[in-house]
Amino acid sequence: MSRLHSPSEWVAPLVPLTALAILPLGPLLFPKLYLFLLFFYFTLFLYSQVNHVCKFYLTSCRMRATIAKWNRRLRHKSLDDPNPASSLRTPASGLTERHNHDIDELEQLQYDNNSSYLHAIIIPNYCEPEGLLKDTIGRLANHSNAKTNYAIFLAMEESEPDWQTKGERLAQFFQERFAHFIVSGHPANIPGESRGKGSNVAFAARYGCAELLARGVDRRRVILTVSDSDSAIPELYVREVEDALNRSDNPHYLLLAPPIFFSRNCYEVPAAVRVTDITWSAMVMSNLSNSRGLSFPCSTYSLSMVLAERVGYWDTDADAVGEDMHMWLKCFFKTDGQVRTAPIYVPINLTNVQTEGYLSNVNARYVQAKRHYNGVADVAYTLKNAFTRHRGAPKGSLLEDASSGLAMAASSSVSWMDKLTVCFLILEAHMIPATSGWLMFAAVPLMQFILFPPFSAMALVNPAQNPILTSDFYAQLWNMVKIITVLLPFPLFGTLAIYEQLHRSIDRDFLQKSKDESRQWRHLLDYATLPIAAWLFMTLPSTLACVKRLSLKEQKYIVSEKLFKDEIDNGVPTVVVAA
């Protein structure tokens, strides 16, 4: 009951309920004000969508440039040259100016192979088959510095039967491939905890970090990377993370976030599921190109152990179910707005939710969408914390210097604008999905029907009280609202056009897929399912998640099913229960 006593808790449920209520009541009771509300909402929505298209285009260009840089480095590294570094720095005099430019560029591609960081990759899982975990961990084991600079935190759940035996088998299988391999078992039914990825990650991080410290590892070296059990993390991501940390004045105030990408089983799922994940990944990508570094991670992200300790690791209650966004918000507020996101323009390839059977697959994606939008709890968390000043870093901590002096003086004046920006971004992320589907599809047609019924017997409003008929101003405003609603889909069309080119580029240049394995022109027909997918996987689950905030009952965490073809089992699909 105490939760609903906070005014911030009422924002999320009241916004979609108000949007639904004014659809019929607006034209009947306050048509003039309703016209202004529609004009303001649709104009703001159109502006935000155009802004997202521009940022998505920037992200796509930066992703291509990062991949091209990596490919040039690999091609150069593959040359049979006994002393490539020397040859780069002493080019032959006969080289053209273009060749000299290429050589200068190649000199900048030399990542530091003598890394000082220890990358601790947290892999939360529950009842996944060993084949999937071996595939995910095996990809990491193939990285060049895995044996010296990687630690695996295999985050198991004690509620899984034989979890310890499975963890020990995996540790034994990879015992010579990593610097450290630590298996943790998250106890079930810890008081105050809610089941989910966040609580599993929190326990594994604390347990693994304590174990590393006991083994003599310097905490300042440790970079924690949270992944999913099906995340295909390429070596380029780790190299770019190190590069970003080395370039930062204070790496302990960075949270590093890559874009997500779905190209592992995307052609084995219904078109509506595929299109939903396309738009989801496009939103994540556009979010990364925030000029102020105020962007949210999704699924996979990295931060220093020092920062995790500073903020008290991950929250584990029911309001932290969206563990990635919530952890960013916690880091931001606990450091008084000093944490920033460093975008890592390397795609993390994930799997789409997949089950056997069309309707079963659609239902599984709907269940996943409901769980994702339960992160609406972050609306209240953000509003409550945005205007609360948090204490600086503890005395003697590694972040004390950055929390004092000029840094704190700057934050006192700058962070208020940043905090307001974060509030806007959170409201946009959760309130737009819960309202846009209703208002975009129903507001104009319903108002047209109420104010201009096809038959006079159906009239609900006296023509003398119809502002569109009695005032030229409101008639023009009504026309502008209708014009804006016609323009609303065009930014989405631009986003999809950019995505189509980006998907093909990543498949070809980064994942080394053939043309036949990538998206074809026939896949453009997928977008015919977009209106249904938007309503089923966005509008409906987000609205329900908002309204359920009025309930004091804790929402049950339901994991998603995914199929995994285990080569050990001769390619027979195995149902994976994954987050």
Coordinates of C-alpha atoms in Angstrom, one line a residue:
M1 CA 0.0 0.0 0.0
S2 CA 2.9 2.4 0.7
R3 CA 4.0 2.3 -2.9
L4 CA 0.8 4.0 -4.1
H5 CA 1.2 6.8 -1.6
S6 CA 3.9 8.3 -3.8
P7 CA 2.5 10.6 -6.5
S8 CA 5.2 9.4 -8.9
E9 CA 3.6 5.9 -8.9
W10 CA 0.4 7.3 -10.3
V11 CA 1.9 8.8 -13.5
A12 CA 2.4 5.5 -15.4
P13 CA -1.2 4.1 -14.9
L14 CA -3.0 7.5 -15.3
V15 CA -1.4 8.4 -18.6
P16 CA -2.8 5.5 -20.7
L17 CA -6.1 5.5 -18.8
T18 CA -6.5 9.2 -19.6
A19 CA -5.6 8.7 -23.2
L20 CA -8.3 6.0 -23.5
A21 CA -10.8 8.1 -21.6
I22 CA -10.4 11.2 -23.7
L23 CA -10.9 9.4 -27.0
P24 CA -14.7 9.5 -26.7
L25 CA -15.0 12.2 -24.0
G26 CA -12.8 14.8 -25.6
P27 CA -15.0 15.5 -28.6
L28 CA -18.1 15.4 -26.5
L29 CA -17.1 17.4 -23.4
F30 CA -14.2 19.7 -24.3
P31 CA -13.6 19.6 -28.1
K32 CA -11.6 22.9 -28.2
L33 CA -9.1 21.7 -25.5
Y34 CA -9.0 18.3 -27.1
L35 CA -8.0 19.7 -30.4
F36 CA -5.1 21.5 -28.8
L37 CA -4.1 18.3 -26.9
L38 CA -4.1 16.3 -30.2
F39 CA -2.1 19.0 -32.0
F40 CA 0.5 19.1 -29.2
Y41 CA 0.8 15.4 -28.9
F42 CA 1.0 14.6 -32.6
T43 CA 3.5 17.4 -33.2
L44 CA 5.7 16.3 -30.3
F45 CA 5.4 12.7 -31.5
L46 CA 6.4 13.6 -35.1
Y47 CA 9.3 15.6 -33.9
S48 CA 10.6 12.8 -31.7
Q49 CA 10.3 10.3 -34.6
V50 CA 12.2 12.5 -37.0
N51 CA 14.8 13.0 -34.3
H52 CA 15.0 9.2 -33.9
V53 CA 15.5 8.7 -37.6
C54 CA 18.4 11.1 -37.7
K55 CA 20.0 9.5 -34.7
F56 CA 19.4 6.0 -36.1
Y57 CA 21.1 7.1 -39.3
L58 CA 24.1 8.4 -37.4
T59 CA 24.3 5.1 -35.4
S60 CA 24.1 3.0 -38.6
C61 CA 27.0 5.0 -40.2
R62 CA 29.1 4.6 -37.1
M63 CA 28.4 0.9 -36.9
R64 CA 29.5 0.5 -40.6
A65 CA 32.6 2.5 -40.0
T66 CA 33.6 0.5 -36.9
I67 CA 33.1 -2.8 -38.8
A68 CA 35.0 -1.5 -41.8
K69 CA 37.9 -0.4 -39.5
W70 CA 37.9 -3.9 -38.0
N71 CA 37.9 -5.6 -41.3
R72 CA 40.8 -3.5 -42.6
R73 CA 42.7 -4.4 -39.5
L74 CA 42.0 -8.1 -40.0
R75 CA 43.1 -7.9 -43.7
H76 CA 46.3 -6.1 -42.7
K77 CA 47.0 -8.6 -39.9
S78 CA 46.5 -11.5 -42.3
L79 CA 49.3 -10.2 -44.6
D80 CA 52.4 -12.4 -44.5
D81 CA 54.6 -9.7 -43.2
P82 CA 57.3 -10.5 -40.7
N83 CA 57.2 -6.9 -39.3
P84 CA 53.9 -5.3 -40.1
A85 CA 54.3 -2.5 -37.6
S86 CA 57.6 -1.5 -39.0
S87 CA 56.4 -1.6 -42.6
L88 CA 53.4 0.6 -41.6
R89 CA 55.6 3.3 -40.1
T90 CA 58.2 3.3 -42.9
P91 CA 56.2 3.3 -46.2
A92 CA 58.0 3.1 -49.5
S93 CA 58.7 6.4 -51.2
G94 CA 56.8 5.3 -54.3
L95 CA 53.4 5.1 -52.5
T96 CA 50.7 7.5 -53.6
E97 CA 49.1 10.0 -51.4
R98 CA 46.0 7.7 -51.2
H99 CA 48.2 4.8 -50.0
N100 CA 49.8 7.0 -47.4
H101 CA 46.3 7.9 -46.1
D102 CA 45.4 4.2 -45.9
I103 CA 48.6 3.5 -44.0
D104 CA 48.0 6.3 -41.5
E105 CA 44.5 4.9 -41.0
L106 CA 45.8 1.4 -40.5
E107 CA 48.2 2.7 -37.8
Q108 CA 45.2 3.8 -35.8
L109 CA 43.7 0.3 -36.0
Q110 CA 46.2 -1.3 -33.7
Y111 CA 44.3 -2.2 -30.6
D112 CA 46.4 -2.7 -27.5
N113 CA 47.0 -6.5 -27.3
N114 CA 48.6 -6.1 -23.9
S115 CA 45.3 -5.2 -22.1
S116 CA 45.4 -4.3 -18.5
Y117 CA 41.7 -5.0 -18.0
L118 CA 40.1 -8.2 -16.8
H119 CA 36.7 -8.7 -18.5
A120 CA 34.2 -10.5 -16.3
I121 CA 31.3 -11.6 -18.5
I122 CA 28.2 -12.4 -16.5
I123 CA 26.0 -15.0 -18.2
P124 CA 22.7 -15.3 -16.4
N125 CA 20.8 -18.5 -17.2
Y126 CA 18.0 -20.7 -16.0
C127 CA 17.3 -24.2 -17.4
E128 CA 19.1 -23.5 -20.7
P129 CA 20.6 -26.6 -22.3
E130 CA 24.3 -27.0 -22.2
G131 CA 24.6 -26.8 -25.9
L132 CA 23.4 -23.2 -25.9
L133 CA 25.7 -22.2 -23.0
K134 CA 28.7 -24.0 -24.7
D135 CA 27.9 -22.1 -27.9
T136 CA 27.8 -18.7 -26.1
I137 CA 30.8 -19.3 -23.9
G138 CA 32.7 -20.9 -26.8
R139 CA 32.4 -17.8 -28.9
L140 CA 34.1 -15.9 -26.1
A141 CA 36.8 -18.6 -25.7
N142 CA 37.8 -17.9 -29.3
H143 CA 38.8 -14.3 -28.5
S144 CA 42.5 -13.8 -28.7
N145 CA 42.9 -12.6 -25.0
A146 CA 40.3 -14.9 -23.4
K147 CA 42.9 -17.0 -21.7
T148 CA 44.6 -14.1 -20.0
N149 CA 42.0 -11.3 -19.7
Y150 CA 38.6 -13.0 -19.5
A151 CA 36.6 -14.3 -16.5
I152 CA 33.3 -16.1 -16.9
F153 CA 30.7 -15.6 -14.2
L154 CA 28.2 -18.4 -14.9
A155 CA 25.1 -17.2 -13.1
M156 CA 23.0 -20.3 -12.3
E157 CA 19.8 -20.5 -10.3
E158 CA 19.6 -22.9 -7.4
S159 CA 15.9 -23.6 -8.3
E160 CA 17.2 -25.3 -11.5
P161 CA 17.6 -29.1 -10.9
D162 CA 21.2 -30.3 -11.0
W163 CA 22.5 -26.7 -11.5
Q164 CA 25.7 -27.4 -9.7
T165 CA 26.5 -30.5 -11.8
K166 CA 25.9 -28.6 -15.0
G167 CA 28.0 -25.7 -13.9
E168 CA 30.8 -27.9 -12.9
R169 CA 30.7 -29.7 -16.3
L170 CA 30.9 -26.4 -18.1
A171 CA 33.7 -25.1 -15.9
Q172 CA 35.6 -28.3 -16.6
F173 CA 35.0 -28.1 -20.3
F174 CA 36.4 -24.5 -20.5
Q175 CA 39.0 -24.8 -17.7
E176 CA 42.0 -24.0 -19.9
R177 CA 40.3 -21.3 -22.0
F178 CA 39.8 -18.5 -19.6
A179 CA 41.8 -16.7 -16.8
H180 CA 38.9 -17.4 -14.4
F181 CA 35.7 -19.5 -14.5
I182 CA 33.4 -18.9 -11.6
V183 CA 30.0 -20.6 -11.1
S184 CA 27.4 -19.1 -8.8
G185 CA 24.1 -20.4 -7.6
H186 CA 21.5 -17.8 -6.9
P187 CA 19.4 -19.0 -3.9
A188 CA 15.6 -19.0 -4.4
N189 CA 13.2 -17.1 -2.3
I190 CA 15.5 -14.5 -0.8
P191 CA 13.4 -12.1 1.3
G192 CA 12.7 -8.9 -0.6
E193 CA 14.0 -10.2 -3.9
S194 CA 12.0 -10.7 -7.1
R195 CA 12.8 -13.5 -9.5
G196 CA 14.5 -12.4 -12.8
K197 CA 17.6 -11.5 -14.6
G198 CA 18.4 -8.6 -12.3
S199 CA 18.5 -10.6 -9.1
N200 CA 20.6 -13.4 -10.7
V201 CA 23.1 -10.9 -12.1
A202 CA 23.3 -9.1 -8.8
F203 CA 24.1 -12.3 -6.9
A204 CA 26.6 -13.5 -9.5
A205 CA 28.4 -10.1 -9.7
R206 CA 28.8 -9.9 -5.9
Y207 CA 29.9 -13.5 -5.6
G208 CA 32.3 -13.4 -8.6
C209 CA 33.8 -10.0 -7.7
A210 CA 34.5 -11.2 -4.1
E211 CA 36.1 -14.4 -5.6
L212 CA 38.3 -12.3 -7.9
L213 CA 39.4 -10.1 -5.0
A214 CA 40.2 -13.1 -3.0
R215 CA 42.4 -14.3 -5.9
G216 CA 44.4 -11.1 -5.8
V217 CA 42.8 -9.3 -8.7
D218 CA 42.9 -5.5 -8.6
R219 CA 39.3 -4.2 -8.6
R220 CA 40.4 -1.3 -10.8
R221 CA 41.1 -3.8 -13.6
V222 CA 37.7 -5.5 -13.6
I223 CA 35.2 -4.6 -16.2
L224 CA 31.8 -6.3 -15.8
T225 CA 29.9 -7.2 -18.9
V226 CA 26.3 -8.4 -18.5
S227 CA 25.0 -10.5 -21.4
D228 CA 22.1 -12.9 -22.1
S229 CA 22.6 -16.7 -22.5
D230 CA 22.2 -16.3 -26.2
S231 CA 24.3 -13.2 -26.8
A232 CA 27.0 -13.6 -29.5
I233 CA 29.6 -11.1 -28.2
P234 CA 32.3 -10.6 -30.8
E235 CA 35.9 -9.8 -30.0
L236 CA 35.5 -6.4 -31.6
Y237 CA 33.1 -5.4 -28.9
V238 CA 35.7 -6.1 -26.2
R239 CA 38.4 -4.2 -28.1
E240 CA 36.1 -1.2 -28.6
V241 CA 35.2 -1.2 -24.9
E242 CA 38.9 -1.1 -24.0
D243 CA 39.5 1.7 -26.5
A244 CA 36.6 3.7 -25.0
L245 CA 37.9 3.2 -21.5
N246 CA 41.4 4.2 -22.4
R247 CA 40.2 7.4 -24.1
S248 CA 38.0 8.4 -21.1
D249 CA 39.2 10.8 -18.5
N250 CA 37.4 8.8 -15.9
P251 CA 36.5 5.2 -17.0
H252 CA 34.7 4.5 -13.7
Y253 CA 31.9 6.9 -14.7
L254 CA 31.2 5.1 -17.9
L255 CA 28.5 2.5 -18.8
L256 CA 29.3 1.1 -22.2
A257 CA 26.4 0.0 -24.4
P258 CA 26.2 -1.7 -27.8
P259 CA 23.3 -2.0 -30.3
I260 CA 21.4 -5.2 -30.4
F261 CA 20.8 -7.1 -33.6
F262 CA 18.6 -10.2 -34.6
S263 CA 20.1 -12.3 -37.3
R264 CA 20.6 -15.8 -35.8
N265 CA 17.1 -17.3 -36.3
C266 CA 15.1 -14.4 -37.7
Y267 CA 13.8 -16.3 -40.7
E268 CA 12.5 -19.1 -38.6
V269 CA 10.0 -17.0 -36.7
P270 CA 6.7 -15.4 -37.8
A271 CA 6.9 -12.1 -39.7
A272 CA 5.2 -10.2 -37.0
V273 CA 7.8 -11.4 -34.5
R274 CA 10.6 -10.6 -36.9
V275 CA 9.3 -7.0 -37.6
T276 CA 8.8 -6.3 -33.9
D277 CA 12.4 -7.2 -33.1
I278 CA 13.5 -5.1 -36.1
T279 CA 11.8 -2.0 -34.7
W280 CA 13.0 -2.8 -31.2
S281 CA 16.6 -3.0 -32.3
A282 CA 16.2 0.2 -34.4
M283 CA 14.9 2.0 -31.3
V284 CA 17.9 0.8 -29.3
M285 CA 20.3 1.9 -32.0
S286 CA 18.8 5.4 -32.3
N287 CA 18.9 5.8 -28.6
L288 CA 22.7 5.3 -28.6
S289 CA 23.4 8.5 -30.6
N290 CA 22.5 10.9 -27.8
S291 CA 24.9 13.8 -27.9
R292 CA 24.9 14.1 -24.1
G293 CA 25.7 10.5 -23.4
L294 CA 22.2 9.9 -21.9
S295 CA 21.2 6.7 -23.5
F296 CA 20.1 3.4 -22.1
P297 CA 21.6 0.0 -22.6
C298 CA 19.6 -3.0 -23.7
S299 CA 20.4 -6.7 -23.0
T300 CA 24.2 -6.4 -23.1
Y301 CA 26.4 -3.7 -21.5
S302 CA 29.6 -3.1 -19.6
L303 CA 30.7 -1.1 -16.5
S304 CA 33.6 -1.1 -14.1
M305 CA 33.6 -3.1 -10.9
V306 CA 34.4 0.2 -9.2
L307 CA 31.2 1.8 -10.4
A308 CA 29.1 -1.3 -9.5
E309 CA 30.5 -1.2 -6.0
R310 CA 29.9 2.5 -5.8
V311 CA 26.2 2.2 -6.4
G312 CA 25.7 -1.1 -4.5
Y313 CA 25.5 -3.4 -7.5
W314 CA 22.1 -4.3 -9.1
D315 CA 18.8 -3.8 -7.4
T316 CA 16.8 -7.0 -6.9
D317 CA 13.3 -5.9 -6.0
A318 CA 10.2 -6.2 -8.2
D319 CA 10.6 -2.6 -9.5
A320 CA 14.0 -3.4 -11.0
V321 CA 12.7 -6.0 -13.5
G322 CA 14.1 -4.0 -16.4
E323 CA 17.6 -4.6 -15.1
D324 CA 19.5 -3.0 -17.9
M325 CA 17.7 0.4 -18.0
H326 CA 17.3 0.3 -14.2
M327 CA 21.0 -0.2 -13.6
W328 CA 21.8 2.8 -15.8
L329 CA 19.3 4.9 -13.9
K330 CA 20.7 3.8 -10.6
C331 CA 24.3 4.6 -11.7
F332 CA 23.2 8.0 -13.0
F333 CA 21.3 9.0 -9.8
K334 CA 23.8 7.5 -7.3
T335 CA 26.6 9.5 -8.9
D336 CA 24.5 12.7 -9.0
G337 CA 24.2 12.6 -12.8
Q338 CA 27.9 12.1 -13.6
V339 CA 27.6 8.7 -15.2
R340 CA 27.5 8.7 -19.0
T341 CA 26.9 6.1 -21.7
A342 CA 29.8 5.4 -24.1
P343 CA 28.2 3.8 -27.2
I344 CA 30.0 0.8 -28.6
Y345 CA 29.1 0.6 -32.3
V346 CA 29.4 -3.2 -32.5
P347 CA 26.2 -5.2 -32.9
I348 CA 25.4 -8.0 -30.4
N349 CA 23.7 -10.7 -32.3
L350 CA 20.7 -12.2 -30.4
T351 CA 18.0 -14.8 -31.1
N352 CA 14.3 -14.0 -31.6
V353 CA 11.8 -15.7 -29.4
Q354 CA 11.0 -19.0 -31.1
T355 CA 8.7 -21.9 -30.4
E356 CA 7.2 -24.6 -32.5
G357 CA 4.0 -23.5 -34.0
Y358 CA 2.9 -20.1 -35.4
L359 CA 0.4 -19.1 -32.8
S360 CA 2.6 -20.5 -30.0
N361 CA 5.5 -18.3 -31.3
V362 CA 3.3 -15.2 -31.4
N363 CA 2.1 -15.9 -27.9
A364 CA 5.7 -16.3 -26.7
R365 CA 6.6 -12.9 -28.1
Y366 CA 3.6 -11.4 -26.5
V367 CA 4.7 -12.8 -23.1
Q368 CA 8.2 -11.4 -23.6
A369 CA 6.7 -8.0 -24.5
K370 CA 4.7 -8.0 -21.3
R371 CA 7.8 -8.7 -19.3
H372 CA 9.8 -6.0 -21.1
Y373 CA 7.1 -3.4 -20.4
N374 CA 7.0 -4.2 -16.8
G375 CA 10.1 -2.0 -16.7
V376 CA 7.5 0.9 -16.6
A377 CA 8.3 0.8 -12.9
D378 CA 11.3 2.9 -13.8
V379 CA 9.0 5.8 -14.5
A380 CA 8.3 6.2 -10.7
Y381 CA 11.9 5.4 -9.8
T382 CA 13.1 8.2 -12.2
L383 CA 10.7 10.8 -11.0
K384 CA 11.4 10.1 -7.4
N385 CA 15.2 10.2 -7.8
A386 CA 15.5 13.1 -10.3
F387 CA 15.0 15.7 -7.6
T388 CA 16.8 14.0 -4.8
R389 CA 20.4 14.8 -4.3
H390 CA 22.5 11.7 -3.6
R391 CA 25.6 11.7 -1.5
G392 CA 29.0 11.8 -3.2
A393 CA 31.4 8.9 -3.3
P394 CA 32.4 7.5 0.1
K395 CA 35.6 8.9 1.7
G396 CA 38.6 7.1 0.5
S397 CA 36.8 5.5 -2.4
L398 CA 38.2 5.4 -5.9
L399 CA 35.5 7.7 -7.1
E400 CA 36.0 10.4 -4.4
D401 CA 38.3 12.6 -6.5
A402 CA 35.8 12.6 -9.4
S403 CA 33.0 13.5 -7.0
S404 CA 34.7 16.5 -5.6
G405 CA 36.1 19.8 -6.7
L406 CA 35.4 20.9 -10.3
A407 CA 33.4 17.8 -11.1
M408 CA 30.9 18.4 -8.3
A409 CA 30.7 22.1 -9.1
A410 CA 29.9 21.3 -12.7
S411 CA 27.3 18.7 -11.7
S412 CA 25.5 21.1 -9.5
S413 CA 24.6 23.3 -12.4
V414 CA 24.6 20.9 -15.3
S415 CA 23.0 17.8 -13.8
W416 CA 19.6 19.4 -13.3
M417 CA 19.2 19.7 -17.1
D418 CA 20.5 16.2 -17.5
K419 CA 18.0 14.9 -15.0
L420 CA 15.1 16.6 -16.7
T421 CA 16.4 15.1 -20.0
V422 CA 16.5 11.7 -18.4
C423 CA 12.9 12.1 -17.1
F424 CA 11.8 13.0 -20.6
L425 CA 13.6 10.0 -22.1
I426 CA 12.0 7.7 -19.6
L427 CA 8.5 9.1 -20.2
E428 CA 9.1 8.8 -23.9
A429 CA 10.3 5.2 -23.7
H430 CA 7.3 4.1 -21.6
M431 CA 4.4 6.5 -22.2
I432 CA 4.6 6.8 -26.0
P433 CA 4.1 3.0 -26.5
A434 CA 1.1 3.1 -24.1
T435 CA -0.6 6.0 -25.8
S436 CA 0.5 6.3 -29.4
G437 CA -1.3 3.1 -30.6
W438 CA -4.7 4.3 -29.2
L439 CA -4.4 8.0 -30.3
M440 CA -2.8 7.5 -33.7
F441 CA -5.3 4.9 -34.9
A442 CA -8.5 6.1 -33.1
A443 CA -8.3 9.8 -32.2
V444 CA -9.0 11.4 -35.6
P445 CA -11.5 8.8 -36.9
L446 CA -13.5 8.8 -33.7
M447 CA -13.6 12.6 -33.5
Q448 CA -14.6 12.7 -37.1
F449 CA -17.4 10.2 -36.4
I450 CA -18.6 12.1 -33.3
L451 CA -18.5 15.6 -34.7
F452 CA -19.5 14.7 -38.3
P453 CA -21.7 11.6 -38.1
P454 CA -22.7 10.0 -41.4
F455 CA -26.4 10.3 -40.4
S456 CA -28.0 13.2 -38.6
A457 CA -29.9 10.8 -36.3
M458 CA -26.5 9.7 -34.9
A459 CA -25.5 13.2 -34.0
L460 CA -24.2 13.5 -30.4
V461 CA -23.0 17.1 -30.6
N462 CA -25.2 20.1 -31.6
P463 CA -23.7 21.7 -34.7
A464 CA -23.9 25.1 -33.0
Q465 CA -21.5 23.7 -30.3
N466 CA -19.1 22.2 -32.9
P467 CA -16.0 24.5 -32.8
I468 CA -14.8 23.2 -36.2
L469 CA -18.0 24.5 -37.8
T470 CA -18.3 27.7 -35.9
S471 CA -14.7 28.9 -35.8
D472 CA -12.2 29.2 -38.7
F473 CA -9.3 28.9 -36.2
Y474 CA -10.4 25.5 -34.9
A475 CA -11.3 24.4 -38.5
Q476 CA -7.7 25.1 -39.5
L477 CA -6.4 23.5 -36.3
W478 CA -8.4 20.4 -37.1
N479 CA -7.0 20.3 -40.7
M480 CA -3.5 20.6 -39.3
V481 CA -4.1 17.7 -36.9
K482 CA -5.3 15.5 -39.8
I483 CA -2.3 16.5 -41.9
I484 CA 0.2 15.7 -39.1
T485 CA -1.4 12.3 -38.6
V486 CA -0.9 11.5 -42.3
L487 CA 2.8 12.4 -41.9
L488 CA 3.3 10.3 -38.7
P489 CA 4.2 7.0 -40.5
F490 CA 6.9 8.6 -42.8
P491 CA 9.7 8.7 -40.1
L492 CA 9.0 5.0 -39.6
F493 CA 9.4 4.3 -43.3
G494 CA 12.7 6.1 -43.2
T495 CA 13.8 4.0 -40.3
L496 CA 12.9 0.8 -42.0
A497 CA 14.7 1.9 -45.2
I498 CA 17.9 2.6 -43.2
Y499 CA 17.6 -0.7 -41.4
E500 CA 17.2 -2.8 -44.5
Q501 CA 20.6 -1.5 -45.8
L502 CA 22.2 -1.8 -42.4
H503 CA 21.0 -5.4 -41.9
R504 CA 22.5 -6.5 -45.2
S505 CA 25.7 -4.6 -44.5
I506 CA 26.2 -6.3 -41.1
D507 CA 25.3 -9.8 -42.5
R508 CA 27.8 -9.3 -45.3
D509 CA 30.7 -7.4 -43.8
F510 CA 30.6 -8.5 -40.2
L511 CA 28.8 -11.9 -39.9
Q512 CA 30.3 -13.0 -43.2
K513 CA 26.9 -14.3 -44.5
S514 CA 26.2 -14.9 -48.2
K515 CA 23.7 -12.9 -50.0
D516 CA 21.2 -15.8 -49.9
E517 CA 21.5 -15.9 -46.1
S518 CA 20.6 -12.2 -45.6
R519 CA 17.4 -10.3 -46.1
Q520 CA 15.8 -10.5 -49.5
W521 CA 13.5 -8.1 -51.3
R522 CA 10.6 -10.5 -50.5
H523 CA 11.2 -9.8 -46.8
L524 CA 9.8 -6.3 -47.3
L525 CA 6.4 -8.0 -47.2
D526 CA 7.0 -8.5 -43.5
Y527 CA 6.1 -4.9 -42.9
A528 CA 2.5 -5.6 -43.8
T529 CA 2.2 -7.1 -40.4
L530 CA 3.5 -4.0 -38.7
P531 CA 0.2 -2.5 -37.6
I532 CA -0.9 -5.7 -35.9
A533 CA 2.5 -6.3 -34.4
A534 CA 2.7 -2.7 -33.1
W535 CA -0.7 -3.1 -31.3
L536 CA -0.1 -6.6 -30.1
F537 CA 3.5 -6.4 -29.0
M538 CA 3.7 -2.7 -28.0
T539 CA 0.4 -0.9 -27.4
L540 CA -1.5 -3.6 -25.6
P541 CA 1.3 -5.0 -23.3
S542 CA 2.6 -1.5 -22.4
T543 CA -0.9 -0.3 -21.5
L544 CA -1.5 -3.4 -19.4
A545 CA 1.9 -2.9 -17.7
C546 CA 1.0 0.7 -16.8
V547 CA -2.4 -0.1 -15.4
K548 CA -1.1 -3.0 -13.4
R549 CA 1.0 -0.5 -11.4
L550 CA -2.2 0.2 -9.5
S551 CA -2.2 -3.4 -8.2
L552 CA -0.1 -4.2 -5.2
K553 CA 0.4 -7.8 -6.4
E554 CA 3.9 -8.5 -7.6
Q555 CA 4.0 -9.4 -11.3
K556 CA 5.2 -12.9 -12.0
Y557 CA 8.5 -13.1 -14.0
I558 CA 7.9 -15.4 -17.0
V559 CA 10.9 -16.3 -19.1
S560 CA 10.7 -16.7 -22.9
E561 CA 11.0 -19.8 -24.9
K562 CA 13.6 -20.1 -27.6
L563 CA 14.6 -23.0 -29.8
F564 CA 18.3 -24.0 -30.0
K565 CA 19.6 -26.6 -32.5
D566 CA 22.2 -28.4 -30.5
E567 CA 24.8 -29.9 -32.8
I568 CA 25.5 -32.5 -30.1
D569 CA 22.0 -33.7 -30.4
N570 CA 22.3 -34.0 -34.2
G571 CA 20.6 -30.7 -34.9
V572 CA 17.3 -31.6 -33.1
P573 CA 15.7 -28.4 -31.8
T574 CA 15.7 -27.9 -28.1
V575 CA 13.4 -25.6 -26.3
V576 CA 15.3 -23.0 -24.4
V577 CA 13.8 -21.1 -21.5
A578 CA 15.6 -17.8 -21.8
A579 CA 15.2 -14.3 -20.6

